[in-house]
Amino acid sequence: MTMEDLAHHIIGIAQEKNLPITNLQLQKVMFFSLKDAIVNHRFSESALMRIYDKPFLVWRYGPVEKDIYDEYRIYGADPIIEPNKSNSDFESLNEKIISLLEEDPFELVQQSHDVTF
């Protein structure tokens, strides 16, 4: 399980639920999903260390994992359409992921500016 695996899972869930997801939105859903995993002890510490294999950078519109951003930047502000599949390893995050996908992405940006751990 890696950040890339988490990103693909989130896109897969969005596609299964017919919810559009942009690169900006993907970044915020990844961030808040990991925060939820940490706060609610959804994974062991060693599993979290494996997942969080690349750090989030602080950008103007909130946290960004650069490699994932670069992978999907071709879509700009349009929804990501390349097929991805959900991953059962991340099933414990599905409820949180779906709720985040249903939020306004710019509200998530604002919330990411205010977040503390």
PDB file of N, CA and C in Angstrom, residues 21-108:
ATOM      1  N   ILE A  21     -14.158  13.268 -10.223  1.00  0.00           N
ATOM      2  CA  ILE A  21     -13.042  13.636  -9.351  1.00  0.00           C
ATOM      3  C   ILE A  21     -11.961  14.318 -10.182  1.00  0.00           C
ATOM      4  N   THR A  22     -11.572  15.508  -9.741  1.00  0.00           N
ATOM      5  CA  THR A  22     -10.498  16.252 -10.397  1.00  0.00           C
ATOM      6  C   THR A  22      -9.193  16.009  -9.643  1.00  0.00           C
ATOM      7  N   ASN A  23      -8.107  16.434 -10.228  1.00  0.00           N
ATOM      8  CA  ASN A  23      -6.808  16.298  -9.585  1.00  0.00           C
ATOM      9  C   ASN A  23      -6.781  17.071  -8.262  1.00  0.00           C
ATOM     10  N   LEU A  24      -7.311  18.277  -8.253  1.00  0.00           N
ATOM     11  CA  LEU A  24      -7.386  19.073  -7.026  1.00  0.00           C
ATOM     12  C   LEU A  24      -8.152  18.308  -5.955  1.00  0.00           C
ATOM     13  N   GLN A  25      -9.281  17.779  -6.336  1.00  0.00           N
ATOM     14  CA  GLN A  25     -10.122  17.036  -5.401  1.00  0.00           C
ATOM     15  C   GLN A  25      -9.414  15.767  -4.922  1.00  0.00           C
ATOM     16  N   LEU A  26      -8.755  15.069  -5.823  1.00  0.00           N
ATOM     17  CA  LEU A  26      -8.022  13.864  -5.457  1.00  0.00           C
ATOM     18  C   LEU A  26      -7.009  14.170  -4.365  1.00  0.00           C
ATOM     19  N   GLN A  27      -6.277  15.249  -4.519  1.00  0.00           N
ATOM     20  CA  GLN A  27      -5.257  15.616  -3.537  1.00  0.00           C
ATOM     21  C   GLN A  27      -5.864  15.842  -2.154  1.00  0.00           C
ATOM     22  N   LYS A  28      -6.991  16.533  -2.102  1.00  0.00           N
ATOM     23  CA  LYS A  28      -7.619  16.825  -0.811  1.00  0.00           C
ATOM     24  C   LYS A  28      -8.241  15.568  -0.212  1.00  0.00           C
ATOM     25  N   VAL A  29      -8.829  14.721  -1.040  1.00  0.00           N
ATOM     26  CA  VAL A  29      -9.416  13.478  -0.535  1.00  0.00           C
ATOM     27  C   VAL A  29      -8.309  12.573   0.000  1.00  0.00           C
ATOM     28  N   MET A  30      -7.179  12.519  -0.679  1.00  0.00           N
ATOM     29  CA  MET A  30      -6.048  11.736  -0.172  1.00  0.00           C
ATOM     30  C   MET A  30      -5.618  12.259   1.203  1.00  0.00           C
ATOM     31  N   PHE A  31      -5.461  13.563   1.302  1.00  0.00           N
ATOM     32  CA  PHE A  31      -4.999  14.180   2.545  1.00  0.00           C
ATOM     33  C   PHE A  31      -5.958  13.889   3.694  1.00  0.00           C
ATOM     34  N   PHE A  32      -7.237  14.164   3.473  1.00  0.00           N
ATOM     35  CA  PHE A  32      -8.204  13.989   4.560  1.00  0.00           C
ATOM     36  C   PHE A  32      -8.483  12.515   4.855  1.00  0.00           C
ATOM     37  N   SER A  33      -8.348  11.652   3.878  1.00  0.00           N
ATOM     38  CA  SER A  33      -8.493  10.211   4.123  1.00  0.00           C
ATOM     39  C   SER A  33      -7.365   9.708   5.018  1.00  0.00           C
ATOM     40  N   LEU A  34      -6.160  10.169   4.740  1.00  0.00           N
ATOM     41  CA  LEU A  34      -5.031   9.768   5.587  1.00  0.00           C
ATOM     42  C   LEU A  34      -5.167  10.348   6.990  1.00  0.00           C
ATOM     43  N   LYS A  35      -5.638  11.574   7.075  1.00  0.00           N
ATOM     44  CA  LYS A  35      -5.867  12.163   8.401  1.00  0.00           C
ATOM     45  C   LYS A  35      -6.872  11.317   9.171  1.00  0.00           C
ATOM     46  N   ASP A  36      -7.952  10.919   8.514  1.00  0.00           N
ATOM     47  CA  ASP A  36      -8.960  10.072   9.142  1.00  0.00           C
ATOM     48  C   ASP A  36      -8.341   8.739   9.577  1.00  0.00           C
ATOM     49  N   ALA A  37      -7.515   8.167   8.745  1.00  0.00           N
ATOM     50  CA  ALA A  37      -6.868   6.897   9.076  1.00  0.00           C
ATOM     51  C   ALA A  37      -5.989   7.028  10.319  1.00  0.00           C
ATOM     52  N   ILE A  38      -5.298   8.155  10.442  1.00  0.00           N
ATOM     53  CA  ILE A  38      -4.430   8.383  11.598  1.00  0.00           C
ATOM     54  C   ILE A  38      -5.261   8.612  12.859  1.00  0.00           C
ATOM     55  N   VAL A  39      -6.205   9.537  12.776  1.00  0.00           N
ATOM     56  CA  VAL A  39      -7.010   9.912  13.936  1.00  0.00           C
ATOM     57  C   VAL A  39      -7.845   8.741  14.451  1.00  0.00           C
ATOM     58  N   ASN A  40      -8.369   7.938  13.548  1.00  0.00           N
ATOM     59  CA  ASN A  40      -9.254   6.840  13.931  1.00  0.00           C
ATOM     60  C   ASN A  40      -8.568   5.468  13.953  1.00  0.00           C
ATOM     61  N   HIS A  41      -7.253   5.473  13.861  1.00  0.00           N
ATOM     62  CA  HIS A  41      -6.451   4.241  13.978  1.00  0.00           C
ATOM     63  C   HIS A  41      -6.956   3.140  13.036  1.00  0.00           C
ATOM     64  N   ARG A  42      -7.173   3.509  11.780  1.00  0.00           N
ATOM     65  CA  ARG A  42      -7.693   2.553  10.796  1.00  0.00           C
ATOM     66  C   ARG A  42      -6.632   1.583  10.279  1.00  0.00           C
ATOM     67  N   PHE A  43      -5.354   1.958  10.445  1.00  0.00           N
ATOM     68  CA  PHE A  43      -4.245   1.108  10.031  1.00  0.00           C
ATOM     69  C   PHE A  43      -3.207   1.100  11.149  1.00  0.00           C
ATOM     70  N   SER A  44      -2.391   0.075  11.155  1.00  0.00           N
ATOM     71  CA  SER A  44      -1.275   0.048  12.105  1.00  0.00           C
ATOM     72  C   SER A  44      -0.285   1.154  11.737  1.00  0.00           C
ATOM     73  N   GLU A  45       0.561   1.477  12.687  1.00  0.00           N
ATOM     74  CA  GLU A  45       1.568   2.507  12.422  1.00  0.00           C
ATOM     75  C   GLU A  45       2.483   2.101  11.273  1.00  0.00           C
ATOM     76  N   SER A  46       2.853   0.831  11.221  1.00  0.00           N
ATOM     77  CA  SER A  46       3.738   0.384  10.136  1.00  0.00           C
ATOM     78  C   SER A  46       3.027   0.449   8.783  1.00  0.00           C
ATOM     79  N   ALA A  47       1.739   0.136   8.749  1.00  0.00           N
ATOM     80  CA  ALA A  47       0.982   0.242   7.496  1.00  0.00           C
ATOM     81  C   ALA A  47       0.894   1.696   7.057  1.00  0.00           C
ATOM     82  N   LEU A  48       0.651   2.596   8.001  1.00  0.00           N
ATOM     83  CA  LEU A  48       0.590   4.027   7.664  1.00  0.00           C
ATOM     84  C   LEU A  48       1.929   4.513   7.120  1.00  0.00           C
ATOM     85  N   MET A  49       3.009   4.031   7.671  1.00  0.00           N
ATOM     86  CA  MET A  49       4.336   4.427   7.187  1.00  0.00           C
ATOM     87  C   MET A  49       4.548   3.948   5.753  1.00  0.00           C
ATOM     88  N   ARG A  50       4.044   2.760   5.423  1.00  0.00           N
ATOM     89  CA  ARG A  50       4.166   2.248   4.051  1.00  0.00           C
ATOM     90  C   ARG A  50       3.282   3.059   3.097  1.00  0.00           C
ATOM     91  N   ILE A  51       2.074   3.379   3.529  1.00  0.00           N
ATOM     92  CA  ILE A  51       1.161   4.153   2.671  1.00  0.00           C
ATOM     93  C   ILE A  51       1.750   5.533   2.413  1.00  0.00           C
ATOM     94  N   TYR A  52       2.159   6.197   3.477  1.00  0.00           N
ATOM     95  CA  TYR A  52       2.648   7.576   3.368  1.00  0.00           C
ATOM     96  C   TYR A  52       4.121   7.556   2.954  1.00  0.00           C
ATOM     97  N   ASP A  53       4.353   7.040   1.756  1.00  0.00           N
ATOM     98  CA  ASP A  53       5.725   6.875   1.254  1.00  0.00           C
ATOM     99  C   ASP A  53       6.266   8.124   0.564  1.00  0.00           C
ATOM    100  N   LYS A  54       5.405   9.089   0.318  1.00  0.00           N
ATOM    101  CA  LYS A  54       5.821  10.357  -0.288  1.00  0.00           C
ATOM    102  C   LYS A  54       5.056  11.468   0.418  1.00  0.00           C
ATOM    103  N   PRO A  55       5.739  12.535   0.792  1.00  0.00           N
ATOM    104  CA  PRO A  55       5.089  13.574   1.595  1.00  0.00           C
ATOM    105  C   PRO A  55       4.172  14.484   0.784  1.00  0.00           C
ATOM    106  N   PHE A  56       3.246  15.087   1.503  1.00  0.00           N
ATOM    107  CA  PHE A  56       2.453  16.163   0.926  1.00  0.00           C
ATOM    108  C   PHE A  56       3.287  17.433   0.979  1.00  0.00           C
ATOM    109  N   LEU A  57       3.198  18.222  -0.071  1.00  0.00           N
ATOM    110  CA  LEU A  57       3.834  19.533  -0.106  1.00  0.00           C
ATOM    111  C   LEU A  57       2.759  20.579   0.173  1.00  0.00           C
ATOM    112  N   VAL A  58       3.166  21.709   0.708  1.00  0.00           N
ATOM    113  CA  VAL A  58       2.226  22.789   0.989  1.00  0.00           C
ATOM    114  C   VAL A  58       2.180  23.692  -0.232  1.00  0.00           C
ATOM    115  N   TRP A  59       1.048  23.675  -0.918  1.00  0.00           N
ATOM    116  CA  TRP A  59       0.828  24.505  -2.097  1.00  0.00           C
ATOM    117  C   TRP A  59      -0.304  25.478  -1.818  1.00  0.00           C
ATOM    118  N   ARG A  60      -0.469  26.410  -2.714  1.00  0.00           N
ATOM    119  CA  ARG A  60      -1.484  27.452  -2.563  1.00  0.00           C
ATOM    120  C   ARG A  60      -2.879  26.885  -2.292  1.00  0.00           C
ATOM    121  N   TYR A  61      -3.238  25.813  -2.979  1.00  0.00           N
ATOM    122  CA  TYR A  61      -4.563  25.226  -2.806  1.00  0.00           C
ATOM    123  C   TYR A  61      -4.536  24.026  -1.870  1.00  0.00           C
ATOM    124  N   GLY A  62      -3.579  24.008  -0.958  1.00  0.00           N
ATOM    125  CA  GLY A  62      -3.535  22.974   0.059  1.00  0.00           C
ATOM    126  C   GLY A  62      -2.518  21.892  -0.250  1.00  0.00           C
ATOM    127  N   PRO A  63      -2.556  20.824   0.536  1.00  0.00           N
ATOM    128  CA  PRO A  63      -1.560  19.764   0.418  1.00  0.00           C
ATOM    129  C   PRO A  63      -1.611  19.035  -0.923  1.00  0.00           C
ATOM    130  N   VAL A  64      -0.425  18.745  -1.449  1.00  0.00           N
ATOM    131  CA  VAL A  64      -0.302  18.068  -2.749  1.00  0.00           C
ATOM    132  C   VAL A  64       0.820  17.043  -2.665  1.00  0.00           C
ATOM    133  N   GLU A  65       0.543  15.852  -3.135  1.00  0.00           N
ATOM    134  CA  GLU A  65       1.595  14.849  -3.319  1.00  0.00           C
ATOM    135  C   GLU A  65       2.018  14.987  -4.776  1.00  0.00           C
ATOM    136  N   LYS A  66       3.221  15.480  -4.990  1.00  0.00           N
ATOM    137  CA  LYS A  66       3.651  15.936  -6.318  1.00  0.00           C
ATOM    138  C   LYS A  66       3.612  14.862  -7.398  1.00  0.00           C
ATOM    139  N   ASP A  67       4.046  13.655  -7.113  1.00  0.00           N
ATOM    140  CA  ASP A  67       4.047  12.621  -8.151  1.00  0.00           C
ATOM    141  C   ASP A  67       2.631  12.296  -8.619  1.00  0.00           C
ATOM    142  N   ILE A  68       1.700  12.240  -7.687  1.00  0.00           N
ATOM    143  CA  ILE A  68       0.292  11.980  -8.048  1.00  0.00           C
ATOM    144  C   ILE A  68      -0.258  13.182  -8.821  1.00  0.00           C
ATOM    145  N   TYR A  69       0.062  14.381  -8.353  1.00  0.00           N
ATOM    146  CA  TYR A  69      -0.357  15.582  -9.070  1.00  0.00           C
ATOM    147  C   TYR A  69       0.148  15.534 -10.518  1.00  0.00           C
ATOM    148  N   ASP A  70       1.430  15.240 -10.686  1.00  0.00           N
ATOM    149  CA  ASP A  70       2.017  15.201 -12.026  1.00  0.00           C
ATOM    150  C   ASP A  70       1.362  14.127 -12.898  1.00  0.00           C
ATOM    151  N   GLU A  71       1.017  13.003 -12.300  1.00  0.00           N
ATOM    152  CA  GLU A  71       0.390  11.915 -13.053  1.00  0.00           C
ATOM    153  C   GLU A  71      -0.953  12.337 -13.655  1.00  0.00           C
ATOM    154  N   TYR A  72      -1.692  13.176 -12.935  1.00  0.00           N
ATOM    155  CA  TYR A  72      -3.048  13.529 -13.373  1.00  0.00           C
ATOM    156  C   TYR A  72      -3.201  14.990 -13.820  1.00  0.00           C
ATOM    157  N   ARG A  73      -2.118  15.749 -13.861  1.00  0.00           N
ATOM    158  CA  ARG A  73      -2.251  17.161 -14.228  1.00  0.00           C
ATOM    159  C   ARG A  73      -2.724  17.361 -15.665  1.00  0.00           C
ATOM    160  N   ILE A  74      -2.562  16.363 -16.498  1.00  0.00           N
ATOM    161  CA  ILE A  74      -3.030  16.453 -17.880  1.00  0.00           C
ATOM    162  C   ILE A  74      -4.527  16.764 -17.941  1.00  0.00           C
ATOM    163  N   TYR A  75      -5.258  16.392 -16.900  1.00  0.00           N
ATOM    164  CA  TYR A  75      -6.706  16.630 -16.877  1.00  0.00           C
ATOM    165  C   TYR A  75      -7.067  18.065 -16.499  1.00  0.00           C
ATOM    166  N   GLY A  76      -6.106  18.827 -15.987  1.00  0.00           N
ATOM    167  CA  GLY A  76      -6.405  20.191 -15.568  1.00  0.00           C
ATOM    168  C   GLY A  76      -7.525  20.179 -14.539  1.00  0.00           C
ATOM    169  N   ALA A  77      -8.560  20.977 -14.783  1.00  0.00           N
ATOM    170  CA  ALA A  77      -9.705  21.050 -13.871  1.00  0.00           C
ATOM    171  C   ALA A  77     -10.820  20.077 -14.268  1.00  0.00           C
ATOM    172  N   ASP A  78     -10.577  19.284 -15.300  1.00  0.00           N
ATOM    173  CA  ASP A  78     -11.571  18.302 -15.745  1.00  0.00           C
ATOM    174  C   ASP A  78     -11.473  17.030 -14.901  1.00  0.00           C
ATOM    175  N   PRO A  79     -12.560  16.267 -14.857  1.00  0.00           N
ATOM    176  CA  PRO A  79     -12.524  15.010 -14.103  1.00  0.00           C
ATOM    177  C   PRO A  79     -11.520  14.013 -14.695  1.00  0.00           C
ATOM    178  N   ILE A  80     -10.928  13.242 -13.815  1.00  0.00           N
ATOM    179  CA  ILE A  80     -10.024  12.161 -14.209  1.00  0.00           C
ATOM    180  C   ILE A  80     -10.879  11.049 -14.797  1.00  0.00           C
ATOM    181  N   ILE A  81     -10.532  10.599 -16.000  1.00  0.00           N
ATOM    182  CA  ILE A  81     -11.379   9.593 -16.653  1.00  0.00           C
ATOM    183  C   ILE A  81     -10.684   8.253 -16.873  1.00  0.00           C
ATOM    184  N   GLU A  82      -9.376   8.186 -16.676  1.00  0.00           N
ATOM    185  CA  GLU A  82      -8.739   6.886 -16.898  1.00  0.00           C
ATOM    186  C   GLU A  82      -9.214   5.905 -15.830  1.00  0.00           C
ATOM    187  N   PRO A  83      -9.472   4.672 -16.236  1.00  0.00           N
ATOM    188  CA  PRO A  83     -10.059   3.705 -15.306  1.00  0.00           C
ATOM    189  C   PRO A  83      -9.109   3.312 -14.181  1.00  0.00           C
ATOM    190  N   ASN A  84      -9.673   3.219 -12.997  1.00  0.00           N
ATOM    191  CA  ASN A  84      -8.958   2.740 -11.821  1.00  0.00           C
ATOM    192  C   ASN A  84      -9.911   1.830 -11.063  1.00  0.00           C
ATOM    193  N   LYS A  85      -9.365   0.999 -10.216  1.00  0.00           N
ATOM    194  CA  LYS A  85     -10.186   0.077  -9.435  1.00  0.00           C
ATOM    195  C   LYS A  85      -9.946   0.304  -7.952  1.00  0.00           C
ATOM    196  N   SER A  86     -10.989   0.069  -7.180  1.00  0.00           N
ATOM    197  CA  SER A  86     -10.832   0.157  -5.734  1.00  0.00           C
ATOM    198  C   SER A  86      -9.959  -0.993  -5.249  1.00  0.00           C
ATOM    199  N   ASN A  87      -9.407  -0.819  -4.080  1.00  0.00           N
ATOM    200  CA  ASN A  87      -8.471  -1.777  -3.501  1.00  0.00           C
ATOM    201  C   ASN A  87      -8.989  -2.150  -2.113  1.00  0.00           C
ATOM    202  N   SER A  88      -9.246  -3.416  -1.890  1.00  0.00           N
ATOM    203  CA  SER A  88      -9.829  -3.851  -0.614  1.00  0.00           C
ATOM    204  C   SER A  88      -8.954  -3.504   0.588  1.00  0.00           C
ATOM    205  N   ASP A  89      -7.662  -3.261   0.387  1.00  0.00           N
ATOM    206  CA  ASP A  89      -6.786  -2.870   1.493  1.00  0.00           C
ATOM    207  C   ASP A  89      -7.198  -1.534   2.104  1.00  0.00           C
ATOM    208  N   PHE A  90      -7.889  -0.718   1.314  1.00  0.00           N
ATOM    209  CA  PHE A  90      -8.305   0.608   1.774  1.00  0.00           C
ATOM    210  C   PHE A  90      -9.797   0.679   2.101  1.00  0.00           C
ATOM    211  N   GLU A  91     -10.448  -0.454   2.182  1.00  0.00           N
ATOM    212  CA  GLU A  91     -11.898  -0.500   2.391  1.00  0.00           C
ATOM    213  C   GLU A  91     -12.343   0.280   3.630  1.00  0.00           C
ATOM    214  N   SER A  92     -11.529   0.300   4.670  1.00  0.00           N
ATOM    215  CA  SER A  92     -11.906   1.007   5.898  1.00  0.00           C
ATOM    216  C   SER A  92     -12.028   2.517   5.691  1.00  0.00           C
ATOM    217  N   LEU A  93     -11.528   3.021   4.583  1.00  0.00           N
ATOM    218  CA  LEU A  93     -11.607   4.456   4.283  1.00  0.00           C
ATOM    219  C   LEU A  93     -12.769   4.817   3.363  1.00  0.00           C
ATOM    220  N   ASN A  94     -13.465   3.825   2.837  1.00  0.00           N
ATOM    221  CA  ASN A  94     -14.470   4.087   1.800  1.00  0.00           C
ATOM    222  C   ASN A  94     -15.540   5.079   2.220  1.00  0.00           C
ATOM    223  N   GLU A  95     -16.083   4.940   3.408  1.00  0.00           N
ATOM    224  CA  GLU A  95     -17.136   5.855   3.856  1.00  0.00           C
ATOM    225  C   GLU A  95     -16.631   7.295   3.886  1.00  0.00           C
ATOM    226  N   LYS A  96     -15.430   7.490   4.427  1.00  0.00           N
ATOM    227  CA  LYS A  96     -14.838   8.827   4.477  1.00  0.00           C
ATOM    228  C   LYS A  96     -14.561   9.344   3.064  1.00  0.00           C
ATOM    229  N   ILE A  97     -14.032   8.500   2.213  1.00  0.00           N
ATOM    230  CA  ILE A  97     -13.730   8.901   0.827  1.00  0.00           C
ATOM    231  C   ILE A  97     -14.995   9.363   0.123  1.00  0.00           C
ATOM    232  N   ILE A  98     -16.063   8.610   0.241  1.00  0.00           N
ATOM    233  CA  ILE A  98     -17.325   8.970  -0.424  1.00  0.00           C
ATOM    234  C   ILE A  98     -17.837  10.296   0.115  1.00  0.00           C
ATOM    235  N   SER A  99     -17.798  10.488   1.420  1.00  0.00           N
ATOM    236  CA  SER A  99     -18.285  11.757   1.975  1.00  0.00           C
ATOM    237  C   SER A  99     -17.428  12.928   1.495  1.00  0.00           C
ATOM    238  N   LEU A 100     -16.119  12.721   1.375  1.00  0.00           N
ATOM    239  CA  LEU A 100     -15.244  13.780   0.873  1.00  0.00           C
ATOM    240  C   LEU A 100     -15.498  14.065  -0.601  1.00  0.00           C
ATOM    241  N   LEU A 101     -15.758  13.037  -1.378  1.00  0.00           N
ATOM    242  CA  LEU A 101     -16.045  13.219  -2.806  1.00  0.00           C
ATOM    243  C   LEU A 101     -17.326  14.019  -3.030  1.00  0.00           C
ATOM    244  N   GLU A 102     -18.228  13.959  -2.069  1.00  0.00           N
ATOM    245  CA  GLU A 102     -19.502  14.674  -2.189  1.00  0.00           C
ATOM    246  C   GLU A 102     -19.406  16.128  -1.725  1.00  0.00           C
ATOM    247  N   GLU A 103     -18.267  16.507  -1.135  1.00  0.00           N
ATOM    248  CA  GLU A 103     -18.078  17.890  -0.686  1.00  0.00           C
ATOM    249  C   GLU A 103     -17.545  18.760  -1.826  1.00  0.00           C
ATOM    250  N   ASP A 104     -17.781  20.050  -1.703  1.00  0.00           N
ATOM    251  CA  ASP A 104     -17.237  21.012  -2.652  1.00  0.00           C
ATOM    252  C   ASP A 104     -15.710  21.004  -2.527  1.00  0.00           C
ATOM    253  N   PRO A 105     -14.989  20.798  -3.631  1.00  0.00           N
ATOM    254  CA  PRO A 105     -13.520  20.737  -3.553  1.00  0.00           C
ATOM    255  C   PRO A 105     -12.892  21.996  -2.952  1.00  0.00           C
ATOM    256  N   PHE A 106     -13.491  23.154  -3.193  1.00  0.00           N
ATOM    257  CA  PHE A 106     -12.902  24.376  -2.660  1.00  0.00           C
ATOM    258  C   PHE A 106     -13.189  24.538  -1.170  1.00  0.00           C
ATOM    259  N   GLU A 107     -14.219  23.879  -0.687  1.00  0.00           N
ATOM    260  CA  GLU A 107     -14.432  23.814   0.757  1.00  0.00           C
ATOM    261  C   GLU A 107     -13.344  22.943   1.384  1.00  0.00           C
ATOM    262  N   LEU A 108     -12.975  21.862   0.701  1.00  0.00           N
ATOM    263  CA  LEU A 108     -11.885  21.010   1.185  1.00  0.00           C
ATOM    264  C   LEU A 108     -10.559  21.772   1.183  1.00  0.00           C
TER     265      LEU A 108
END
